[in-house]
mmCIF file of C-alpha atoms and ligand atoms in Angstrom:
data_model
loop_
_atom_site.group_PDB
_atom_site.id
_atom_site.type_symbol
_atom_site.label_atom_id
_atom_site.label_comp_id
_atom_site.label_asym_id
_atom_site.label_seq_id
_atom_site.Cartn_x
_atom_site.Cartn_y
_atom_site.Cartn_z
ATOM 1 C CA MET K 1 45.333 131.038 -219.655
ATOM 2 C CA GLY K 2 44.602 127.389 -220.506
ATOM 3 C CA LYS K 3 40.945 126.219 -220.596
ATOM 4 C CA GLY K 4 39.576 124.274 -217.389
ATOM 5 C CA LEU K 5 38.804 120.774 -217.184
ATOM 6 C CA LEU K 6 35.258 119.562 -217.970
ATOM 7 C CA ILE K 7 34.568 116.860 -215.427
ATOM 8 C CA VAL K 8 31.287 114.940 -215.719
ATOM 9 C CA LEU K 9 30.289 112.729 -212.915
ATOM 10 C CA SER K 10 27.581 109.993 -213.419
ATOM 11 C CA GLY K 11 26.354 107.087 -211.726
ATOM 12 C CA PRO K 12 22.984 105.400 -210.743
ATOM 13 C CA SER K 13 20.491 106.887 -208.300
ATOM 14 C CA GLY K 14 21.308 106.609 -204.819
ATOM 15 C CA VAL K 15 25.110 106.049 -205.389
ATOM 16 C CA GLY K 16 25.966 108.992 -203.461
ATOM 17 C CA LYS K 17 26.937 111.545 -206.370
ATOM 18 C CA GLY K 18 25.135 114.502 -204.524
ATOM 19 C CA THR K 19 27.279 113.602 -201.343
ATOM 20 C CA VAL K 20 30.613 113.031 -203.057
ATOM 21 C CA CYS K 21 30.047 116.154 -205.001
ATOM 22 C CA ASN K 22 29.414 118.245 -202.042
ATOM 23 C CA GLU K 23 32.452 116.913 -200.240
ATOM 24 C CA LEU K 24 34.451 117.491 -203.350
ATOM 25 C CA ARG K 25 33.384 121.184 -203.470
ATOM 26 C CA ARG K 26 34.354 121.580 -199.779
ATOM 27 C CA ARG K 27 37.838 120.215 -200.632
ATOM 28 C CA LEU K 28 38.396 121.922 -203.912
ATOM 29 C CA PRO K 29 36.807 125.665 -203.591
ATOM 30 C CA ASP K 30 38.070 126.444 -206.908
ATOM 31 C CA LEU K 31 36.033 123.594 -208.665
ATOM 32 C CA VAL K 32 32.848 125.073 -210.035
ATOM 33 C CA TYR K 33 29.603 123.193 -209.812
ATOM 34 C CA SER K 34 27.132 123.187 -212.552
ATOM 35 C CA VAL K 35 23.701 123.992 -211.319
ATOM 36 C CA SER K 36 21.163 121.977 -213.368
ATOM 37 C CA ALA K 37 17.520 122.878 -214.252
ATOM 38 C CA THR K 38 14.981 120.422 -213.615
ATOM 39 C CA THR K 39 11.186 119.929 -213.675
ATOM 40 C CA ARG K 40 11.118 117.559 -210.525
ATOM 41 C CA ASN K 41 9.845 118.874 -207.268
ATOM 42 C CA PRO K 42 12.266 120.113 -204.879
ATOM 43 C CA ARG K 43 13.264 117.498 -202.006
ATOM 44 C CA LEU K 44 13.130 118.841 -198.448
ATOM 45 C CA GLY K 45 16.037 121.201 -197.921
ATOM 46 C CA GLU K 46 16.669 121.689 -201.579
ATOM 47 C CA GLU K 47 17.135 125.320 -202.530
ATOM 48 C CA ASN K 48 16.328 126.897 -205.957
ATOM 49 C CA GLY K 49 19.452 128.053 -207.577
ATOM 50 C CA VAL K 50 21.818 125.861 -205.389
ATOM 51 C CA ASN K 51 20.866 122.352 -206.001
ATOM 52 C CA TYR K 52 18.965 122.945 -209.047
ATOM 53 C CA PHE K 53 16.954 125.515 -210.744
ATOM 54 C CA PHE K 54 13.497 124.304 -210.453
ATOM 55 C CA LYS K 55 11.419 124.926 -213.613
ATOM 56 C CA SER K 56 7.885 124.040 -215.021
ATOM 57 C CA ARG K 57 7.730 122.051 -217.910
ATOM 58 C CA GLU K 58 6.895 124.961 -220.025
ATOM 59 C CA GLN K 59 9.719 127.014 -218.789
ATOM 60 C CA PHE K 60 12.078 123.919 -219.473
ATOM 61 C CA GLU K 61 10.822 123.461 -223.007
ATOM 62 C CA GLU K 62 11.462 127.080 -223.437
ATOM 63 C CA MET K 63 15.219 126.788 -222.475
ATOM 64 C CA ILE K 64 15.256 123.921 -224.752
ATOM 65 C CA ALA K 65 13.836 126.020 -227.727
ATOM 66 C CA ASN K 66 16.105 128.797 -227.069
ATOM 67 C CA ASP K 67 19.237 126.454 -227.054
ATOM 68 C CA GLN K 68 20.142 127.303 -223.482
ATOM 69 C CA LEU K 69 20.985 123.982 -222.684
ATOM 70 C CA LEU K 70 24.339 122.109 -223.228
ATOM 71 C CA GLU K 71 22.318 118.673 -222.926
ATOM 72 C CA PHE K 72 19.133 117.729 -221.556
ATOM 73 C CA ALA K 73 17.461 114.448 -220.686
ATOM 74 C CA GLU K 74 14.274 112.963 -219.461
ATOM 75 C CA TYR K 75 14.743 110.772 -216.426
ATOM 76 C CA VAL K 76 11.968 108.935 -214.738
ATOM 77 C CA GLY K 77 9.456 111.325 -215.924
ATOM 78 C CA ASN K 78 11.080 114.669 -215.505
ATOM 79 C CA TYR K 79 13.692 116.906 -217.383
ATOM 80 C CA TYR K 80 17.140 117.582 -216.228
ATOM 81 C CA GLY K 81 19.344 119.869 -218.395
ATOM 82 C CA THR K 82 22.606 121.718 -217.990
ATOM 83 C CA PRO K 83 22.611 125.718 -218.582
ATOM 84 C CA ARG K 84 25.076 126.012 -221.506
ATOM 85 C CA ASP K 85 26.441 129.624 -221.038
ATOM 86 C CA PHE K 86 27.576 129.014 -217.602
ATOM 87 C CA VAL K 87 29.769 125.953 -218.420
ATOM 88 C CA GLU K 88 31.374 127.628 -221.354
ATOM 89 C CA ALA K 89 32.205 130.737 -219.533
ATOM 90 C CA THR K 90 33.684 128.865 -216.650
ATOM 91 C CA LEU K 91 35.830 126.865 -218.926
ATOM 92 C CA GLN K 92 36.959 129.885 -220.719
ATOM 93 C CA SER K 93 38.044 131.627 -217.527
ATOM 94 C CA GLY K 94 40.527 128.665 -216.929
ATOM 95 C CA LYS K 95 38.488 126.941 -214.109
ATOM 96 C CA ASP K 96 37.579 123.448 -213.699
ATOM 97 C CA ILE K 97 33.795 122.606 -213.670
ATOM 98 C CA ILE K 98 31.930 119.535 -212.474
ATOM 99 C CA LEU K 99 28.774 118.326 -213.901
ATOM 100 C CA GLU K 100 26.630 115.743 -211.962
ATOM 101 C CA ILE K 101 24.339 114.181 -214.622
ATOM 102 C CA GLU K 102 22.737 110.947 -215.852
ATOM 103 C CA VAL K 103 24.336 108.918 -218.605
ATOM 104 C CA GLN K 104 22.296 110.016 -221.480
ATOM 105 C CA GLY K 105 23.055 113.383 -220.886
ATOM 106 C CA ALA K 106 26.771 112.561 -220.209
ATOM 107 C CA LEU K 107 27.067 110.966 -223.652
ATOM 108 C CA LYS K 108 25.667 114.105 -225.362
ATOM 109 C CA VAL K 109 28.374 116.213 -223.504
ATOM 110 C CA LYS K 110 30.994 113.731 -224.845
ATOM 111 C CA SER K 111 29.875 114.251 -228.563
ATOM 112 C CA LYS K 112 30.531 118.019 -227.806
ATOM 113 C CA PHE K 113 33.337 117.964 -225.546
ATOM 114 C CA PRO K 114 35.334 114.805 -226.267
ATOM 115 C CA GLU K 115 38.043 116.178 -224.275
ATOM 116 C CA GLY K 116 35.786 116.160 -220.972
ATOM 117 C CA ILE K 117 37.030 113.736 -218.097
ATOM 118 C CA PHE K 118 34.218 111.234 -217.594
ATOM 119 C CA VAL K 119 33.943 109.702 -214.232
ATOM 120 C CA PHE K 120 31.407 106.916 -213.411
ATOM 121 C CA LEU K 121 30.591 106.433 -209.577
ATOM 122 C CA LEU K 122 29.898 102.841 -208.746
ATOM 123 C CA PRO K 123 28.163 101.157 -205.652
ATOM 124 C CA PRO K 124 29.836 98.601 -203.847
ATOM 125 C CA SER K 125 26.869 96.324 -204.954
ATOM 126 C CA LEU K 126 23.472 96.458 -206.381
ATOM 127 C CA ASP K 127 21.823 95.475 -203.127
ATOM 128 C CA GLU K 128 23.658 98.297 -201.373
ATOM 129 C CA LEU K 129 22.419 100.769 -203.847
ATOM 130 C CA LYS K 130 18.583 99.680 -203.391
ATOM 131 C CA GLY K 131 19.315 100.038 -199.601
ATOM 132 C CA ARG K 132 20.553 103.258 -199.970
ATOM 133 C CA ILE K 133 17.534 104.582 -202.088
ATOM 134 C CA VAL K 134 15.116 102.979 -199.739
ATOM 135 C CA GLY K 135 16.943 104.465 -196.777
ATOM 136 C CA ARG K 136 16.802 107.886 -198.068
ATOM 137 C CA GLY K 137 13.070 107.758 -197.775
ATOM 138 C CA THR K 138 12.323 110.455 -200.510
ATOM 139 C CA GLU K 139 10.910 108.110 -203.267
ATOM 140 C CA ASN K 140 7.700 105.886 -203.318
ATOM 141 C CA GLN K 141 7.981 102.153 -204.142
ATOM 142 C CA ALA K 142 7.264 102.686 -207.984
ATOM 143 C CA THR K 143 9.947 105.291 -208.235
ATOM 144 C CA ILE K 144 12.376 103.026 -206.419
ATOM 145 C CA ASP K 145 11.650 100.274 -208.680
ATOM 146 C CA HIS K 146 12.053 102.484 -211.805
ATOM 147 C CA ARG K 147 15.359 104.083 -210.480
ATOM 148 C CA MET K 148 16.698 100.237 -209.913
ATOM 149 C CA SER K 149 15.831 99.453 -213.345
ATOM 150 C CA VAL K 150 17.541 102.460 -214.760
ATOM 151 C CA ALA K 151 20.489 101.907 -212.589
ATOM 152 C CA ALA K 152 21.130 98.570 -214.173
ATOM 153 C CA ASP K 153 20.842 100.284 -217.543
ATOM 154 C CA GLU K 154 23.201 102.949 -216.653
ATOM 155 C CA ILE K 155 25.987 100.659 -215.349
ATOM 156 C CA GLY K 156 25.718 98.788 -218.601
ATOM 157 C CA LEU K 157 26.996 102.008 -220.347
ATOM 158 C CA MET K 158 29.989 102.648 -217.964
ATOM 159 C CA GLU K 159 32.399 101.634 -220.868
ATOM 160 C CA ASN K 160 31.817 105.093 -222.223
ATOM 161 C CA TYR K 161 33.597 106.451 -219.269
ATOM 162 C CA ASP K 162 37.285 107.197 -218.709
ATOM 163 C CA TYR K 163 37.381 106.098 -214.966
ATOM 164 C CA ALA K 164 35.051 104.269 -212.531
ATOM 165 C CA VAL K 165 35.379 105.160 -208.886
ATOM 166 C CA VAL K 166 33.690 102.737 -206.273
ATOM 167 C CA ASN K 167 31.869 104.734 -203.510
ATOM 168 C CA ASP K 168 32.390 102.542 -200.706
ATOM 169 C CA GLU K 169 33.499 105.054 -198.390
ATOM 170 C CA ILE K 170 33.120 108.826 -199.124
ATOM 171 C CA ASP K 171 36.670 109.838 -198.187
ATOM 172 C CA GLN K 172 38.106 107.465 -200.327
ATOM 173 C CA ALA K 173 35.976 107.964 -203.277
ATOM 174 C CA CYS K 174 36.618 111.871 -203.080
ATOM 175 C CA HIS K 175 40.356 111.141 -202.741
ATOM 176 C CA ARG K 176 40.170 108.885 -205.826
ATOM 177 C CA ILE K 177 38.520 111.729 -207.778
ATOM 178 C CA GLN K 178 40.975 114.528 -206.596
ATOM 179 C CA SER K 179 43.901 112.277 -207.897
ATOM 180 C CA ILE K 180 42.182 111.852 -211.130
ATOM 181 C CA ILE K 181 41.877 115.739 -211.352
ATOM 182 C CA VAL K 182 45.361 116.060 -210.400
ATOM 183 C CA ALA K 183 46.627 113.513 -213.013
ATOM 184 C CA GLU K 184 44.774 115.231 -215.816
ATOM 185 C CA HIS K 185 46.246 118.632 -215.018
ATOM 186 C CA CYS K 186 49.619 116.899 -215.078
ATOM 187 C CA LYS K 187 49.190 115.351 -218.631
ATOM 188 C CA ILE K 188 51.819 116.126 -221.115
ATOM 189 C CA ARG K 189 49.379 115.324 -223.904
ATOM 190 C CA PRO K 190 45.899 116.804 -222.999
ATOM 191 C CA LYS K 191 42.968 114.412 -224.197
ATOM 192 C CA CYS K 192 42.011 116.777 -227.021
ATOM 193 C CA GLU K 193 45.700 116.485 -228.515
ATOM 194 C CA GLU K 194 45.365 112.600 -228.153
ATOM 195 C CA ILE K 195 41.895 112.633 -230.021
ATOM 196 C CA ALA K 196 43.278 114.788 -232.698
ATOM 197 C CA ALA K 197 46.302 112.400 -233.138
ATOM 198 C CA ARG K 198 44.036 109.324 -233.636
HETATM 199 P P1 5GP G 201 17.903 113.371 -208.566
HETATM 200 O O1 5GP G 201 16.420 113.528 -208.951
HETATM 201 O O2 5GP G 201 18.267 112.338 -207.951
HETATM 202 O O3 5GP G 201 18.309 114.875 -208.126
HETATM 203 O O4 5GP G 201 18.729 113.191 -209.980
HETATM 204 C C1 5GP G 201 18.392 112.080 -211.006
HETATM 205 C C2 5GP G 201 19.335 112.056 -211.816
HETATM 206 O O5 5GP G 201 19.375 113.199 -212.758
HETATM 207 C C3 5GP G 201 20.763 111.840 -211.455
HETATM 208 O O6 5GP G 201 21.353 110.991 -212.006
HETATM 209 C C4 5GP G 201 21.352 113.143 -211.812
HETATM 210 O O7 5GP G 201 22.806 112.998 -211.820
HETATM 211 C C5 5GP G 201 20.665 113.449 -213.044
HETATM 212 N N1 5GP G 201 20.762 114.827 -213.377
HETATM 213 C C6 5GP G 201 20.899 115.956 -212.709
HETATM 214 N N2 5GP G 201 21.071 117.188 -213.328
HETATM 215 C C7 5GP G 201 21.143 116.695 -214.699
HETATM 216 C C8 5GP G 201 21.204 117.411 -215.856
HETATM 217 O O8 5GP G 201 21.406 118.801 -215.969
HETATM 218 N N3 5GP G 201 21.332 116.850 -217.010
HETATM 219 C C9 5GP G 201 21.044 115.355 -216.888
HETATM 220 N N4 5GP G 201 21.173 114.689 -218.144
HETATM 221 N N5 5GP G 201 21.078 114.611 -215.855
HETATM 222 C C10 5GP G 201 20.823 115.275 -214.616
#
């Protein structure tokens, strides 16, 4: 059995990564979602083990010390990280897995898994992005401003990704990502061979 695809989805806060990921999971039941660990507080409706594994800073730092994370990053004052064993076991079992993570973490994943497929989700415009974060109503003004400045930095790092997908409309954005996954599975020469041949 071949190894599954490691798909990394990034994009600025408010671009709709969560919504796109949920819709992709609904459409592609075989696509496995990596649940991250975080020290941020749960938002209304978020469940431990489903949206995130919610941890204290001490617990998170213990996971770092025990090398249990494939990558981790600090984002707007909180830790976020990807549990390593689950990703590796999923890929070994031949299934595709999607990681919804910010750019610093994605670059760390890229250094360990250059054969991963890196997809950057873009807002139709920065104004639209701010409107979405404000409209969500879950963040205070200082956090909104901070998330907007991080968003501009993140967009600057987009050139490290393989694909850019504009999230103008959820159905279209998902359709584009599904097409990318199909195309990657149809490749005659997988990315790891391409890299080895360089
Ligand atoms: P939020 O607080 O809005 O759920 O997430 C904030 C940012 O952290 C988002 O860009 C999200 O993609 C990112 N993120 C979520 N999980 C992880 C993770 O495991 N590692 C990294 N590096 N970023 C993550």
